[in-house]
C-alpha cells in the first residue's frame, strides 16, 4: 500500500462539527421537522469541549498560560471533563470543584482524565464558603500560576458557541431553521448560538429550557431575581440558582420549565426510539418540545433544531438505573424495567 497516513494529531482536532440528526419516532405527529444537534459526538462527549478549547486557547494567546500552570473550574461534570481533556493534551494541571449532586460516574470520569476533584455540598447558597464557586475562587487565589475558567461569568463561553455551534447549525439547515430549542445552565450554548442565528435571520425563535427549582424563566419574564423559585431538583446542568452573565436574556424569546420525572422518561424514550443514547438534559429539551407542541408553538413549516448536550453513559447510576428511577418515584405502577430485565 502507498499513500498518506490518515490520522488526527490529537483528539482536540475532533472538537465541533457535530452531526444534525433528523428525529423520527419521538416527534411522531408533531407539526414540522425536528433535528437534533448531537453534541455527544464531540471527543469529550459533550458541548463543553467547545468552550474548554476556546477559553484555554484564548488564555494562551493572551500569554496567561504556560505548560505546568493550573486550570481551575466549577463544574457539573461536563465542563470539567472537557477542561481535563484539553489540559492533558496541552500539559496543564486541572483542579475541579463540583457539586455533590453530580453523578458518581461523572466524578470518576473527571479523575480518570487526571483531574483533582473537590466535591462540594449542592444545597448551599452560591455565596456560602462551602459552595463550589467559593471553593474554586479560594483555590485560584491560593495557587500561583493558575487561571479560573469561571464559565458562568465568562463571555468567552458564549463566544465559543457564537463562533462554532451557531454557524454549524445555520450551515447544516441551509438557513432554514425556524426554532432553536436549547437548555440553559450557564446560558453559553443558547445565547452564543442564538446571537449568531438571529444575526442571520432575526425571525428565528429561541426557546430556552429551564428546570423547576431554577430562577432563569422568572428572571427572563420579570427581570427580578426571585429566591422563592429556588428549590432542589435532580436534572444536572440545567437551570440555575443565580443569574449568570454568560446568559444573554435579550436573545432568548421564551423559557419552558420541565419536570425531573418527565425529562428522565423522555431521555429513556429517545434512546429506545431514536437509537441515540442521550443525557438527562437532552430528555429535558425534548420534553420542552413536547410541551411547546401542546401550546401550538410550531406550524407545519417549522424547522426545529434541538440541542442534545451530552451522552447517556454519564447517567448510568441515575436515569438509566431502574433502581434510581424507582427510588425517585419516577416509575408508577407499570415498570418498563420489569418487562426488560429477565433473570434466566
Ligand atoms: N446540559 C448539560 C448536561 C450540561 O452540563 C450543561 C452545562 N451546564 C447544559 C446542558 C447547559 O449548557 P450551557 O451551560 O451552555 O447553558
Coordinates of N, CA, C and O and ligand atoms in Angstrom, one line a residue, residues 46-48 51 76-79 106 151-152 157 161 183-190 236-239 247 279-282 309-310 315, ligand 1:
X46 N -19.5 15.9 25.0 CA -20.5 17.0 25.3 C -20.1 18.3 24.6 O -19.0 18.5 24.1
X47 N -21.1 19.2 24.6 CA -20.9 20.5 24.0 C -19.8 21.3 24.7 O -19.3 22.3 24.2
X48 N -19.4 20.9 25.9 CA -18.5 21.7 26.7 C -17.0 21.6 26.1 O -16.2 22.4 26.5
X51 N -16.2 25.0 24.6 CA -15.8 26.1 25.4 C -14.5 25.9 26.1 O -13.7 26.8 26.2
X76 N -20.5 21.0 36.7 CA -21.4 19.9 37.0 C -20.8 18.6 36.4 O -21.5 17.6 36.5
X77 N -19.7 18.7 35.8 CA -19.0 17.5 35.3 C -18.6 17.6 33.9 O -17.4 17.4 33.6
X78 N -19.5 18.0 33.0 CA -19.1 18.0 31.6 C -18.0 19.0 31.3 O -17.0 18.7 30.6
X79 N -18.1 20.2 31.8 CA -17.1 21.2 31.5 C -15.7 20.7 32.1 O -14.7 20.9 31.5
X106 N -19.8 10.7 36.8 CA -19.1 11.9 36.3 C -17.9 12.2 37.1 O -16.8 12.6 36.5
X151 N -17.0 29.7 34.1 CA -17.8 29.6 32.9 C -19.2 30.4 33.0 O -19.7 30.9 32.0
X152 N -19.7 30.5 34.2 CA -20.9 31.3 34.4 C -20.8 32.8 34.1 O -21.8 33.4 33.8
X157 N -17.2 31.9 27.0 CA -18.1 30.7 26.9 C -19.2 30.9 25.8 O -19.3 30.1 24.9
X161 N -19.7 29.4 21.4 CA -20.9 28.9 20.7 C -21.3 29.9 19.5 O -21.8 29.4 18.5
X183 N -31.3 23.9 26.2 CA -31.2 24.1 27.7 C -30.3 25.2 28.1 O -29.4 25.6 27.4
X184 N -30.6 25.8 29.2 CA -29.8 26.9 29.7 C -29.3 26.6 31.1 O -30.0 26.3 32.0
X185 N -27.9 26.6 31.2 CA -27.3 26.4 32.5 C -26.5 27.6 32.7 O -26.9 28.6 33.3
X186 N -25.3 27.6 32.2 CA -24.5 28.9 32.1 C -25.2 29.9 31.1 O -25.0 31.1 31.2
X187 N -25.9 29.3 30.2 CA -26.5 30.1 29.1 C -25.6 30.3 27.9 O -26.0 30.9 26.9
X188 N -24.4 29.8 28.0 CA -23.5 30.0 26.9 C -23.9 29.4 25.6 O -23.9 30.0 24.6
X189 N -24.4 28.1 25.6 CA -24.9 27.5 24.4 C -26.0 28.3 23.8 O -25.9 28.6 22.6
X190 N -27.1 28.5 24.5 CA -28.2 29.1 23.9 C -27.9 30.6 23.5 O -28.3 31.0 22.4
X236 N -29.2 17.6 36.1 CA -27.8 18.2 36.3 C -27.5 19.0 35.0 O -27.6 18.5 33.9
X237 N -27.0 20.3 35.3 CA -26.5 21.1 34.1 C -27.5 22.0 33.6 O -27.2 22.9 32.7
X238 N -28.8 21.9 34.0 CA -29.9 22.8 33.5 C -30.4 23.6 34.6 O -30.6 23.2 35.7
X239 N -30.7 24.9 34.3 CA -31.2 25.8 35.3 C -30.1 26.3 36.3 O -29.0 25.9 36.2
X247 N -25.2 34.4 30.2 CA -26.5 34.3 29.5 C -27.0 35.7 29.0 O -27.0 36.7 29.8
X279 N -28.1 12.2 27.3 CA -28.1 12.5 28.7 C -29.4 13.1 29.2 O -30.3 13.3 28.4
X280 N -29.4 13.4 30.5 CA -30.7 13.9 31.1 C -31.2 15.2 30.5 O -32.4 15.3 30.3
X281 N -30.3 16.1 30.1 CA -30.8 17.4 29.6 C -31.3 17.3 28.2 O -32.1 18.1 27.7
X282 N -30.9 16.3 27.4 CA -31.4 16.0 26.1 C -32.9 15.7 26.3 O -33.8 16.1 25.5
X309 N -27.2 18.0 24.6 CA -25.8 18.4 25.1 C -24.8 17.3 25.4 O -23.6 17.5 25.2
X310 N -25.3 16.2 25.9 CA -24.3 15.2 26.2 C -24.8 13.7 26.1 O -25.9 13.5 25.6
X315 N -24.9 8.9 32.9 CA -26.1 8.8 33.8 C -26.5 7.4 34.1 O -27.6 7.1 34.4
Ligands
LIG1 N1 -26.8 20.1 29.6 C1 -25.7 19.6 30.3 C2 -25.6 18.1 30.6 C3 -24.8 20.5 30.8 O1 -23.8 20.0 31.6 C4 -24.9 21.9 30.6 C5 -24.0 22.8 31.1 N2 -24.1 23.2 32.5 C6 -26.1 22.3 29.8 C7 -26.9 21.4 29.3 C8 -26.3 23.8 29.6 O2 -25.4 24.4 28.7 P1 -25.0 25.8 29.0 O3 -24.2 25.9 30.2 O4 -24.2 26.2 27.8 O5 -26.2 26.7 29.2

